[in-house]
mmCIF file of C-alpha atoms in Angstrom:
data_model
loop_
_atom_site.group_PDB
_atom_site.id
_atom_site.type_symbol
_atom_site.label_atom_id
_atom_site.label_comp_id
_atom_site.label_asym_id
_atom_site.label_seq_id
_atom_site.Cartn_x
_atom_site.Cartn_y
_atom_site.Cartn_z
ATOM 1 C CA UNK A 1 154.625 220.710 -39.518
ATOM 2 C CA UNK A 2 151.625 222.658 -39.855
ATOM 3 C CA UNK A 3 148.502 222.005 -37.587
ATOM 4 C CA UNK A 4 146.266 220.214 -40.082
ATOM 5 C CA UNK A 5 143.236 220.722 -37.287
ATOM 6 C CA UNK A 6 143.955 224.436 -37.546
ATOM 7 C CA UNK A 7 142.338 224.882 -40.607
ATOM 8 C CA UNK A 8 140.090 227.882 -40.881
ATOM 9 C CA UNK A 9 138.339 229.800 -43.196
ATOM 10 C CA UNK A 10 140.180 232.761 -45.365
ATOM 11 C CA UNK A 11 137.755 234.027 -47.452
ATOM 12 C CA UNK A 12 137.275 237.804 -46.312
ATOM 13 C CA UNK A 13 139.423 240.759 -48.025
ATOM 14 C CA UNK A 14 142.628 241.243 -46.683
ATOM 15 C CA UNK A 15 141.599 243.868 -43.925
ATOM 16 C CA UNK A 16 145.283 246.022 -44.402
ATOM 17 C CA UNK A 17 144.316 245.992 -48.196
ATOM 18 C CA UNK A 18 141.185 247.024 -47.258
ATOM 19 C CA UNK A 19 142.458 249.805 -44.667
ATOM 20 C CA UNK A 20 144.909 251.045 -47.593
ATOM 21 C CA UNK A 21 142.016 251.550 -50.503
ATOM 22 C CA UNK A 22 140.221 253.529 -48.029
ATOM 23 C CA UNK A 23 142.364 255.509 -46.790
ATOM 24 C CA UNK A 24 142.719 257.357 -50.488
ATOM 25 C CA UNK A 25 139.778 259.147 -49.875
ATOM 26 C CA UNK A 26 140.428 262.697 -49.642
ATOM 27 C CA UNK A 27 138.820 265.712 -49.081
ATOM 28 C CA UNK A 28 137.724 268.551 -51.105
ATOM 29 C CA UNK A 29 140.777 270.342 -51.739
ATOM 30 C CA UNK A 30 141.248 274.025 -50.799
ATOM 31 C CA UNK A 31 143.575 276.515 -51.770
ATOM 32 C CA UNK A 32 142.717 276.955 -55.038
ATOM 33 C CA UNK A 33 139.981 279.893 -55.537
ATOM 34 C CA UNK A 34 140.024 279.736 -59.236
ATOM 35 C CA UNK A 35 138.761 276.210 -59.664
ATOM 36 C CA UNK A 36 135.153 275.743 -60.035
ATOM 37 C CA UNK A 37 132.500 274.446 -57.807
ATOM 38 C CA UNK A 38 131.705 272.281 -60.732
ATOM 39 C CA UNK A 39 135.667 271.105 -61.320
ATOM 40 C CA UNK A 40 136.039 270.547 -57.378
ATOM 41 C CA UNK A 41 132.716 268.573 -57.418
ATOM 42 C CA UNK A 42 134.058 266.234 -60.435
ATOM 43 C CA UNK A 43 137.421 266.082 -58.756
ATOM 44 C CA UNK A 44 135.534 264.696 -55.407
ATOM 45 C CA UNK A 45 133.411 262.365 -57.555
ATOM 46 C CA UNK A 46 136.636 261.447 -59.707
ATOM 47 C CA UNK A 47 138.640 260.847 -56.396
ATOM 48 C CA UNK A 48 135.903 258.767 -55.086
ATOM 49 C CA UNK A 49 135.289 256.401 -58.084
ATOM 50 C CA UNK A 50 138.895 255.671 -57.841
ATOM 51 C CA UNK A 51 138.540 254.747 -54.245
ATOM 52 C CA UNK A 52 135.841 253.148 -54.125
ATOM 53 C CA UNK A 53 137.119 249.031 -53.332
ATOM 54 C CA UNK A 54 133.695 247.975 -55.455
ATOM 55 C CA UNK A 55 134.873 249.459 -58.659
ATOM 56 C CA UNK A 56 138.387 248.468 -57.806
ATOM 57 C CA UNK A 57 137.820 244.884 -57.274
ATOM 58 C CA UNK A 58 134.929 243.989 -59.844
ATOM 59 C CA UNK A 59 134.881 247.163 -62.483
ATOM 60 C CA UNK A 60 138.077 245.705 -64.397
ATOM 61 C CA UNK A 61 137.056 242.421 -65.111
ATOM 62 C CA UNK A 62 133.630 243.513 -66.359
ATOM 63 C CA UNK A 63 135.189 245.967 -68.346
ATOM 64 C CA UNK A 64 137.784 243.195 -69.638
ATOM 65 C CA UNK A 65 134.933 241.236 -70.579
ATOM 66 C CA UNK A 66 132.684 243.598 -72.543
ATOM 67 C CA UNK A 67 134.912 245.468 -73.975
ATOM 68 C CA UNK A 68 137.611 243.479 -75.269
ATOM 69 C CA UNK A 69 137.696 239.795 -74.377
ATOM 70 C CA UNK A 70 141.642 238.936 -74.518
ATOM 71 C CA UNK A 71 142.689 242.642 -73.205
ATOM 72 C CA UNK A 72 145.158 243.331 -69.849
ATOM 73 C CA UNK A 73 143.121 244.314 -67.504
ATOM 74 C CA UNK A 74 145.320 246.303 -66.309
ATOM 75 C CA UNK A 75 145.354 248.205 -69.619
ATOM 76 C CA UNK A 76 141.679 249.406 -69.165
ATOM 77 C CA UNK A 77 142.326 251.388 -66.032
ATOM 78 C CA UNK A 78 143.260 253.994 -68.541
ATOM 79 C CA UNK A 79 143.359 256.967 -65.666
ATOM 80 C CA UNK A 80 144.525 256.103 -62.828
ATOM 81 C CA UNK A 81 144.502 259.505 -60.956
ATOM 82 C CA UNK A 82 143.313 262.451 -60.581
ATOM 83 C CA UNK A 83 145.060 265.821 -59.256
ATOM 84 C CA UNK A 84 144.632 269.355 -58.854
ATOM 85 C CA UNK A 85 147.485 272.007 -60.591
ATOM 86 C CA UNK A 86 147.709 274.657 -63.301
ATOM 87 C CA UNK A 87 148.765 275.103 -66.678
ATOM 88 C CA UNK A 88 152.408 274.730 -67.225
ATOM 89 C CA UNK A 89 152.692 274.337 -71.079
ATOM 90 C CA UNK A 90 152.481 277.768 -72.718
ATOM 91 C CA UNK A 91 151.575 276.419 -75.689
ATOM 92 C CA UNK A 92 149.293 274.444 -74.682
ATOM 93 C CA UNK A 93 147.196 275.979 -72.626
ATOM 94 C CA UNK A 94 144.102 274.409 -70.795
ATOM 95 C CA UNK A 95 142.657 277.442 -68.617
ATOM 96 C CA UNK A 96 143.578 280.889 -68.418
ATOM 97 C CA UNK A 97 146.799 282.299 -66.329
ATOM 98 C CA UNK A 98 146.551 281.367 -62.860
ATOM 99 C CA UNK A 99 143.049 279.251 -62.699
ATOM 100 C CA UNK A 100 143.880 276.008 -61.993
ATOM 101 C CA UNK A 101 142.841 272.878 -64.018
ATOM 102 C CA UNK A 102 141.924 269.446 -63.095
ATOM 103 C CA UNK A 103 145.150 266.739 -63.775
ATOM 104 C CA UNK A 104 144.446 263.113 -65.174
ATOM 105 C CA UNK A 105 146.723 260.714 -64.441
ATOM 106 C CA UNK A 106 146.976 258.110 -67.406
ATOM 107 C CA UNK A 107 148.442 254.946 -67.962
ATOM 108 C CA UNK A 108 148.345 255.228 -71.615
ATOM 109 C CA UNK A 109 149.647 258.200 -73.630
ATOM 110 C CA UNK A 110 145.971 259.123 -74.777
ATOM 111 C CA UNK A 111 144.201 262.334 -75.848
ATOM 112 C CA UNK A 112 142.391 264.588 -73.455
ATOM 113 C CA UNK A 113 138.898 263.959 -75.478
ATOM 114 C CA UNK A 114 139.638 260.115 -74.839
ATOM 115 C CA UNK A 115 140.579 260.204 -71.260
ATOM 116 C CA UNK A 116 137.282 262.041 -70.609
ATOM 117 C CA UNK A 117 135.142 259.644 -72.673
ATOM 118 C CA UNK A 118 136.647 257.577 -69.793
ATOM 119 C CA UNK A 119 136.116 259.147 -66.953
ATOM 120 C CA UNK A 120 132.564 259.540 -67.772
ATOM 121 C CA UNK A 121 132.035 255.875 -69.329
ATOM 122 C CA UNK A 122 134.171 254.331 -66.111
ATOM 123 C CA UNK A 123 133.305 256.494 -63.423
ATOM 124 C CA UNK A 124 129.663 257.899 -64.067
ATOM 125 C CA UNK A 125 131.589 261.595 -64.258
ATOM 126 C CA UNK A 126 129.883 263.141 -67.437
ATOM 127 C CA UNK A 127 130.514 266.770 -66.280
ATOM 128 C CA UNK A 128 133.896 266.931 -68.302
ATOM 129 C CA UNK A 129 132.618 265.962 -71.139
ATOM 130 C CA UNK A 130 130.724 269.641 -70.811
ATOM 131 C CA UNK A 131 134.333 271.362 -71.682
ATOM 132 C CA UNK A 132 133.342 274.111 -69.252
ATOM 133 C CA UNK A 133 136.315 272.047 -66.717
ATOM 134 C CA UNK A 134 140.033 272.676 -67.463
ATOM 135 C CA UNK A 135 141.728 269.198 -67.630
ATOM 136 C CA UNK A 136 145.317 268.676 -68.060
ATOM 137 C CA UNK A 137 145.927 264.759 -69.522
ATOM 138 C CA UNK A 138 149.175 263.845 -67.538
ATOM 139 C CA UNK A 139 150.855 260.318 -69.129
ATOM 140 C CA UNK A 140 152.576 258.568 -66.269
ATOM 141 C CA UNK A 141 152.375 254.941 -67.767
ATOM 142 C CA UNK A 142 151.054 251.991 -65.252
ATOM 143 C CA UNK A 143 151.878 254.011 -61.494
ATOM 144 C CA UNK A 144 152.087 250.329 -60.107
ATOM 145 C CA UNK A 145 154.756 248.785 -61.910
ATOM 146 C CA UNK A 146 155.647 246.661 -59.611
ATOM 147 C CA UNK A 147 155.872 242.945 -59.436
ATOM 148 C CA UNK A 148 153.905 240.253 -57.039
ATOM 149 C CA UNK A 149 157.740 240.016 -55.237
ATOM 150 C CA UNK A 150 156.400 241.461 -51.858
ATOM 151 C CA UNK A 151 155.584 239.170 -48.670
ATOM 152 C CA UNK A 152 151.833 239.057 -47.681
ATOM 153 C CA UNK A 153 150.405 237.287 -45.211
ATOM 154 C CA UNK A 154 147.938 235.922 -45.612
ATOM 155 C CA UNK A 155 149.732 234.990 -49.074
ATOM 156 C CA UNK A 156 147.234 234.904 -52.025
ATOM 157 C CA UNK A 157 147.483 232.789 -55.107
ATOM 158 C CA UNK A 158 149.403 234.938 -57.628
ATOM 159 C CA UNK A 159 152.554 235.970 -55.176
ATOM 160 C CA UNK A 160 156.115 234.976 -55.304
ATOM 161 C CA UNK A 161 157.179 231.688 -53.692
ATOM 162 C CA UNK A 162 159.676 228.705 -53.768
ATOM 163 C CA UNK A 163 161.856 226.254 -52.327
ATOM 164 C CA UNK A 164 165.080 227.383 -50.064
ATOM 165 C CA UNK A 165 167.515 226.424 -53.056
ATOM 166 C CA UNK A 166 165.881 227.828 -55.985
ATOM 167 C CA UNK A 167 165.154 231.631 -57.243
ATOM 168 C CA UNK A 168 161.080 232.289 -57.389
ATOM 169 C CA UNK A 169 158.110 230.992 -58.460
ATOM 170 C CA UNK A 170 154.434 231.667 -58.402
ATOM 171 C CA UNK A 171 152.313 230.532 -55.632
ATOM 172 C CA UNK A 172 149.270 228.870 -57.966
ATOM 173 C CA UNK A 173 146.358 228.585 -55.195
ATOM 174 C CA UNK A 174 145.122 226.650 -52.483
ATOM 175 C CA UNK A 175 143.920 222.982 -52.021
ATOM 176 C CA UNK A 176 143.761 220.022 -50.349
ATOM 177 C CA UNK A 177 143.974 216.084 -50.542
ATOM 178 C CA UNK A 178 141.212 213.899 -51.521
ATOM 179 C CA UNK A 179 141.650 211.668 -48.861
ATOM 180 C CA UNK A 180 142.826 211.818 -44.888
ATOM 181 C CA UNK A 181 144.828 212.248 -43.777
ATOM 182 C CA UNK A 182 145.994 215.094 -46.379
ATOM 183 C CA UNK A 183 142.047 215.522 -47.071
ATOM 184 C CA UNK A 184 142.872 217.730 -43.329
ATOM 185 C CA UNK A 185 145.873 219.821 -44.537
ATOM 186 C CA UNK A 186 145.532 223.232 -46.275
ATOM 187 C CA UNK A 187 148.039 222.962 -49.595
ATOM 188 C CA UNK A 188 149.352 225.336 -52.180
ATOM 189 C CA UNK A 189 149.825 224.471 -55.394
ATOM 190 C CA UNK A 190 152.774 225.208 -57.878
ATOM 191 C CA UNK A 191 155.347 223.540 -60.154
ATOM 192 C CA UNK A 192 157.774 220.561 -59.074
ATOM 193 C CA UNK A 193 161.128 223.301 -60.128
ATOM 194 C CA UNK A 194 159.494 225.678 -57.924
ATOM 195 C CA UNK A 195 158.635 223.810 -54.751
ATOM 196 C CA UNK A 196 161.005 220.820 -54.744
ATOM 197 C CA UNK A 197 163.613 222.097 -56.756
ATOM 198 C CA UNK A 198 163.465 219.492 -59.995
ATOM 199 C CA UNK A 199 163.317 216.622 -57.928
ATOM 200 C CA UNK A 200 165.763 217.776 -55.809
ATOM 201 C CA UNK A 201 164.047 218.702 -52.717
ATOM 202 C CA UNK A 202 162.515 215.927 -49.663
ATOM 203 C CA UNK A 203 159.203 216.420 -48.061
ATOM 204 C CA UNK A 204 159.833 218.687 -45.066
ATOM 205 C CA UNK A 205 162.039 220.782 -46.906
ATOM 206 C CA UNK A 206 160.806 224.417 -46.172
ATOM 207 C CA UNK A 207 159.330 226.861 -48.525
ATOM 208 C CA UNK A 208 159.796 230.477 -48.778
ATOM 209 C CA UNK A 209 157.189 233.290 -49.580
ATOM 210 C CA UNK A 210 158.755 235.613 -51.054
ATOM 211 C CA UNK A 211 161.152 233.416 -52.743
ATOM 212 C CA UNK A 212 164.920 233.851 -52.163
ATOM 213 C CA UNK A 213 165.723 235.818 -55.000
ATOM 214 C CA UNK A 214 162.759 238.280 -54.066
ATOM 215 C CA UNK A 215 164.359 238.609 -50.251
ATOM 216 C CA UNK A 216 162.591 235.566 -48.593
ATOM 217 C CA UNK A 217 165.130 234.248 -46.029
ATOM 218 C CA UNK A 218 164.489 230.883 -44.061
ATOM 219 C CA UNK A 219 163.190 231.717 -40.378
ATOM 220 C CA UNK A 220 161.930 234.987 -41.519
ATOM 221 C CA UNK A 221 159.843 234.033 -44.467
ATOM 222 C CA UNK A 222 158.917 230.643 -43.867
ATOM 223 C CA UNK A 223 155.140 229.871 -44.874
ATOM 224 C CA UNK A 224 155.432 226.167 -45.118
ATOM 225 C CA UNK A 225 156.621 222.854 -46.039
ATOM 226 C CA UNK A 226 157.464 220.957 -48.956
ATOM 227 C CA UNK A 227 154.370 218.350 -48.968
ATOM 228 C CA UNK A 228 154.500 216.014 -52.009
ATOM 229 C CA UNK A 229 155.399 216.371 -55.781
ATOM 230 C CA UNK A 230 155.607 214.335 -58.982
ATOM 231 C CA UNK A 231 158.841 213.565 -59.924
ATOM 232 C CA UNK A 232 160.454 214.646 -63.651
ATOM 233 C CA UNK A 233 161.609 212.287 -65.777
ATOM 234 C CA UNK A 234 164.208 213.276 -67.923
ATOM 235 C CA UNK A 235 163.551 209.257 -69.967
ATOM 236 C CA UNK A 236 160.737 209.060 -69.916
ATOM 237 C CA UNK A 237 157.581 211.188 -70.928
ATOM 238 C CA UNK A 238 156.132 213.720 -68.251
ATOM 239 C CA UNK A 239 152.589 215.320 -68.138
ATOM 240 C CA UNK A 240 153.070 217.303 -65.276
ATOM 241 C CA UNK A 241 155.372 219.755 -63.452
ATOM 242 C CA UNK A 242 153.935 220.270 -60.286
ATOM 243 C CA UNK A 243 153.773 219.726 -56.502
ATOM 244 C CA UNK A 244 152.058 220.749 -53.133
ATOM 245 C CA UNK A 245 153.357 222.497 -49.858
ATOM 246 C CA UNK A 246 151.582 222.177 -46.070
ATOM 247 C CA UNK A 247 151.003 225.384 -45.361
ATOM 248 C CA UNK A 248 149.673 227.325 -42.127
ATOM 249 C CA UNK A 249 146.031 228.171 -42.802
ATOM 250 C CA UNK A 250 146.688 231.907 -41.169
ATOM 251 C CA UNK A 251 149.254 232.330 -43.859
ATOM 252 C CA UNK A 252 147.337 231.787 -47.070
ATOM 253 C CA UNK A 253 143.973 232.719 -48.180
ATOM 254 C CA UNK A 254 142.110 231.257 -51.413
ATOM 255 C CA UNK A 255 142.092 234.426 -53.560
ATOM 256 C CA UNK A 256 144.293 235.360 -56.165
ATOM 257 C CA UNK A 257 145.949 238.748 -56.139
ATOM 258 C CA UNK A 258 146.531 241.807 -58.619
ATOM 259 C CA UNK A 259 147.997 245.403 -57.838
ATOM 260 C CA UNK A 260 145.750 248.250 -58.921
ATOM 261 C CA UNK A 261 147.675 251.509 -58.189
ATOM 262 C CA UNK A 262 149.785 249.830 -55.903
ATOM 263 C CA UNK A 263 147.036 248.713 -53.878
ATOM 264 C CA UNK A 264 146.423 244.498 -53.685
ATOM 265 C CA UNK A 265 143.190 243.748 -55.300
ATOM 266 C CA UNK A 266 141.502 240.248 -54.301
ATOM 267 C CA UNK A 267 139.573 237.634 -56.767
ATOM 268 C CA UNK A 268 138.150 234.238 -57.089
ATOM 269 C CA UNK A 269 138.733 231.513 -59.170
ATOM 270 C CA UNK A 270 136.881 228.628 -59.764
ATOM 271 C CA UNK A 271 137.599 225.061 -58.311
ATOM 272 C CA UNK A 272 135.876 222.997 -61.002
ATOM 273 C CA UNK A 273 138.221 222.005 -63.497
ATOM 274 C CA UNK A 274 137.589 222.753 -67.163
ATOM 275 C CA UNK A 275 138.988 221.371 -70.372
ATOM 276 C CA UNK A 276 141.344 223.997 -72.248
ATOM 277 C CA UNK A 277 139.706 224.539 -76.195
ATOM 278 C CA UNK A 278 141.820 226.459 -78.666
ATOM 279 C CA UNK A 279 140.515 230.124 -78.830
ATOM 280 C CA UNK A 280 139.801 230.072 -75.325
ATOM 281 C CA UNK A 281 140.505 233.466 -73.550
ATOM 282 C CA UNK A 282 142.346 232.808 -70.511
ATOM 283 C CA UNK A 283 143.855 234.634 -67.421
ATOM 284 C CA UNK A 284 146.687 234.450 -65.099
ATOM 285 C CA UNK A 285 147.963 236.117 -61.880
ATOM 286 C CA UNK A 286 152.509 235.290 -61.818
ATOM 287 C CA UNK A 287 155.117 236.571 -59.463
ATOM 288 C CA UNK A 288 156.526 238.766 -62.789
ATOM 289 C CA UNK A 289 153.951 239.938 -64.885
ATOM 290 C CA UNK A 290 151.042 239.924 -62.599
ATOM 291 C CA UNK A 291 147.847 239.791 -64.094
ATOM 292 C CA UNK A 292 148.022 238.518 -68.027
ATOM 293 C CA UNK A 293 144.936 238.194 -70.337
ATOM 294 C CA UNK A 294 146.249 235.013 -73.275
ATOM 295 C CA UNK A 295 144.316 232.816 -75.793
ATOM 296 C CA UNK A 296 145.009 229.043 -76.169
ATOM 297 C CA UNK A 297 146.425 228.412 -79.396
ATOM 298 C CA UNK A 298 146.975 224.912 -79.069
ATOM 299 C CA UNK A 299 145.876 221.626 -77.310
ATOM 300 C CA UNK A 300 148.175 218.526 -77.174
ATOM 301 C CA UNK A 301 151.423 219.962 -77.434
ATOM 302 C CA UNK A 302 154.489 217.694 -76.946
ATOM 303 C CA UNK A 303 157.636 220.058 -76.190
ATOM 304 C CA UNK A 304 161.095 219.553 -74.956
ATOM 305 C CA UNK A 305 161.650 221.749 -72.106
ATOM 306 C CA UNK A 306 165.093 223.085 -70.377
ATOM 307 C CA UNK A 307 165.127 222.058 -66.684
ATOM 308 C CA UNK A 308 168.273 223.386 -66.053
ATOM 309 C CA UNK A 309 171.231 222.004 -65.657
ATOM 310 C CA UNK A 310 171.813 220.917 -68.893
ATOM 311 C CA UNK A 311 168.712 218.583 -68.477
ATOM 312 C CA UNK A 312 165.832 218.193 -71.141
ATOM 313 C CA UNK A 313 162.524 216.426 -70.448
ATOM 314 C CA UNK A 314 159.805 215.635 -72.442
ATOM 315 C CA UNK A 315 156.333 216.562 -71.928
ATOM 316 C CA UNK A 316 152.951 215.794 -73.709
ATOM 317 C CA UNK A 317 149.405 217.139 -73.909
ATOM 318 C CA UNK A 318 150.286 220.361 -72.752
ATOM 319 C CA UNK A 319 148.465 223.673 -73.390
ATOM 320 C CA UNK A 320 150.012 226.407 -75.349
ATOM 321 C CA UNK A 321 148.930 229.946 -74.832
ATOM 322 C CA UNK A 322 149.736 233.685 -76.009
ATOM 323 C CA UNK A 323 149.505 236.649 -74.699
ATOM 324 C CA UNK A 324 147.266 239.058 -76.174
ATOM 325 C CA UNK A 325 148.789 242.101 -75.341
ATOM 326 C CA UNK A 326 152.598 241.282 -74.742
ATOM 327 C CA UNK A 327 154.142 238.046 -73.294
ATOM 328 C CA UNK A 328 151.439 236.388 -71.104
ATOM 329 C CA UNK A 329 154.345 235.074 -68.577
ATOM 330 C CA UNK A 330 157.996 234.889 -68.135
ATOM 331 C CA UNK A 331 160.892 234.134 -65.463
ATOM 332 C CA UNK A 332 159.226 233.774 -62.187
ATOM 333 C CA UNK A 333 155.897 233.433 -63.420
ATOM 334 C CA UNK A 334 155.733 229.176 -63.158
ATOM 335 C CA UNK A 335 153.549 227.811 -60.813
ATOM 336 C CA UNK A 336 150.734 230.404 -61.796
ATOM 337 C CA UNK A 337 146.685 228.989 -62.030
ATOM 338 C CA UNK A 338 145.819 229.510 -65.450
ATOM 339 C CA UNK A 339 141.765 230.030 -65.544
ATOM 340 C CA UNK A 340 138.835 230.609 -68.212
ATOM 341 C CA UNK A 341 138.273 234.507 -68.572
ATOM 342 C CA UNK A 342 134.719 234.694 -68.551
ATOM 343 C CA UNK A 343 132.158 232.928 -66.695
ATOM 344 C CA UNK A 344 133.356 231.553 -63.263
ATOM 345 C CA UNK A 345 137.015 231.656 -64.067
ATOM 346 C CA UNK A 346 137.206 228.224 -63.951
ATOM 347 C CA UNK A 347 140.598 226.580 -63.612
ATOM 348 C CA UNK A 348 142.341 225.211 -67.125
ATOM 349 C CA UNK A 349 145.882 224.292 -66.463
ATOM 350 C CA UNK A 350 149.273 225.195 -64.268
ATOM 351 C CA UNK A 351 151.451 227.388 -66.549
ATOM 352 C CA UNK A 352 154.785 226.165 -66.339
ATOM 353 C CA UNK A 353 157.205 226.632 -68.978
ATOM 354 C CA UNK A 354 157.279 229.104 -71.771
ATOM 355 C CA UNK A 355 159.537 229.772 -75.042
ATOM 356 C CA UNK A 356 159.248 233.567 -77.028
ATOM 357 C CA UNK A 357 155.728 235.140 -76.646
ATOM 358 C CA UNK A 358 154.270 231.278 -75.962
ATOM 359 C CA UNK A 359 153.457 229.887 -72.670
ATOM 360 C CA UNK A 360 152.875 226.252 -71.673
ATOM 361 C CA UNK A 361 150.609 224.780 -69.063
ATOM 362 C CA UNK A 362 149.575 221.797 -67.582
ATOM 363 C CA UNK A 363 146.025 220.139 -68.518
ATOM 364 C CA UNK A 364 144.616 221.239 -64.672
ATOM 365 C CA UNK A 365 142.949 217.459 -64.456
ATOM 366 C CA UNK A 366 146.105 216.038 -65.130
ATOM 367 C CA UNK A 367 147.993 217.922 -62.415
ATOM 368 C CA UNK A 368 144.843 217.263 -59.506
ATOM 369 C CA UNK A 369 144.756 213.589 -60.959
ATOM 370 C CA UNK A 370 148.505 213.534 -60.239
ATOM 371 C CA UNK A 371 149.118 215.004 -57.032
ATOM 372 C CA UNK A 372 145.685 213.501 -55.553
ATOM 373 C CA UNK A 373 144.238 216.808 -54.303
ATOM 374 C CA UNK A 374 140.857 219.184 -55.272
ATOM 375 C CA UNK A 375 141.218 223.277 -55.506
ATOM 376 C CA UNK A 376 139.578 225.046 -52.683
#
């Protein structure tokens, strides 16, 4: 089992994630005489706004929040790119034969007048705006569509996870019991069907990150052990779907993750747990859909809920969510740390079950109350 005196502190940036923003700073290209000293200076200034691991881990979240509360995140990081080429549409021309233009790389298919409006109002770059720069709007969609399926260690709160017998969950976040001696042992959080396998699992059982169906094999991907979870009734009424796994404290660290061009950005979450209130805008990091912006709809819900298996159990005073912009979970996302959107992110509930565009979660009190532990 893991050392429970071995725990240590894991609240410093990931230093290969780190390493990997950095190391997308590039030079001023050359090889292009036609291009401006003014378009080579906004490329430079471009490239280093998108670099730069300040705007990368704190610009989209203040963005989220003052420009539209509810919003993907990930939809505000309209361009995500910038590159250096020359005009290839005839009939569209953006500089004259054989100067070279400045290339936007966009996640959304948006105008050229509207990607500049964002480089300047993003990045501080006004000097497109001047229309003395060729720019060429290039639509790629989202460069980083990738799921949280990868291994990472230290394994943040948002990555895929699970029990040796099941598929993949969502590793919620880190904590730890309220008294010894589990008040000593660093814990992750997630759902009962994703750690212990709906009731199926025994402490000790081990626990996968990546999951199996994302690659994680047993002696290779092992990042803990099955520590304790609430068993599902399928009689009687549940409140909860959740459970706990011992973990190495070198393995985890108390962020949550989202990709940004690839690249693993690191946040905080709060540890105080807050009531859920319909209309309350709400975020979540899942092994599928990665980071999700949703609104509570409801408070209270009873639901009958698929287990698998043929089984149905009942649950009450659950949270029901939707996603703003598309589904705010699906497959793979259970286990995830649902949290307030503004303020101090502050923990609301542990989404675990979800029907059409509606998600369900666990009240967060319920599921601390339950398993006997605080966040961290």
């Amino acid at each position: 089992m893991p050392d429970p005196n071995a725990i240590q502190d894991a609240e410093t940036d990931d230093p290969s994630a780190v390493a990997a923003v950095s190391n997308l700073a590039v030079a001023t290209p050359v090889g292009l005489p036609q291009l401006s000293a003014n378009a080579l200076q906004a490329y430079d200034a471009i490239s280093n706004a998108l670099a730069d691991p300040t705007f990368l881990t704190a610009q989209p979240f203040a963005a989220a929040m003052q420009i539209a509360p509810g919003a993907n995140v990930r939809d505000l990081d309209v361009v995500l790119g910038v590159g250096i080429g020359f005009a290839e549409d005839p009939d569209d021309p953006v500089s004259d034969p054989g100067e070279g233009c400045l290339q936007l790389y966009t996640s959304q298919p948006v105008t050229k007048d509207e990607a500049v409006n964002y480089v300047d109002a993003a990045f501080g770059v006004s000097a497109l705006a001047t229309g003395n720069i060729p720019v060429r709007v290039i639509h790629t969609g989202p460069i980083d569509a990738l799921s949280h399926r990868f291994q990472a260690r230290p394994a943040p709160g948002g990555v895929s996870i699970g029990h040796r017998n099941i598929t993949a969950g969502t590793l919620g976040c880190l904590a730890q019991g309220r008294a010894a001696p589990r008040d000593a042992r660093m814990l992750v959080l997630s759902n009962n069907h994703v750690l212990a396998n709906v009731n199926s699992a025994a402490p000790g059982d081990i626990i996968l990150q990546p999951g199996p169906a994302d690659g994680g094999v047993v002696g290779t991907h092992d990042i803990g052990f099955l520590e304790r979870f609430v068993t599902i009734s399928f009689t009687n009424t549940n409140y909860v779907d959740c459970a706990t796994a011992w973990v190495d404290p070198g393995k985890v660290r108390p962020e949550l993750v989202y990709l940004r061009s690839g690249i693993p950005q690191h946040f905080r979450t709060g540890t105080t747990p807050k009531t859920a209130t319909v209309g309350m805008t709400v975020g979540k990091s899942g092994r599928t859909t990665q980071l999700r912006v949703g609104r509570v709809v409801g408070v209270n819900a009873r639901i009958r809920v698929n287990m698998g298996g043929g089984r149905i159990a009942l649950f009450d005073d659950q949270i029901t969510i939707q996603g703003v912009n598309g589904d705010f979970s699906r497959g793979g996302d259970s286990g995830s740390l649902v949290w307030e959107w503004t303020g101090g992110r502050d923990p609301i509930g542990l989404l675990f079950a979800g029907g059409g565009s509606y998600t369900f979660a666990n009240p967060i009190g319920r599921v601390l109350n339950a398993l006997d532990i605080d966040l961290i």
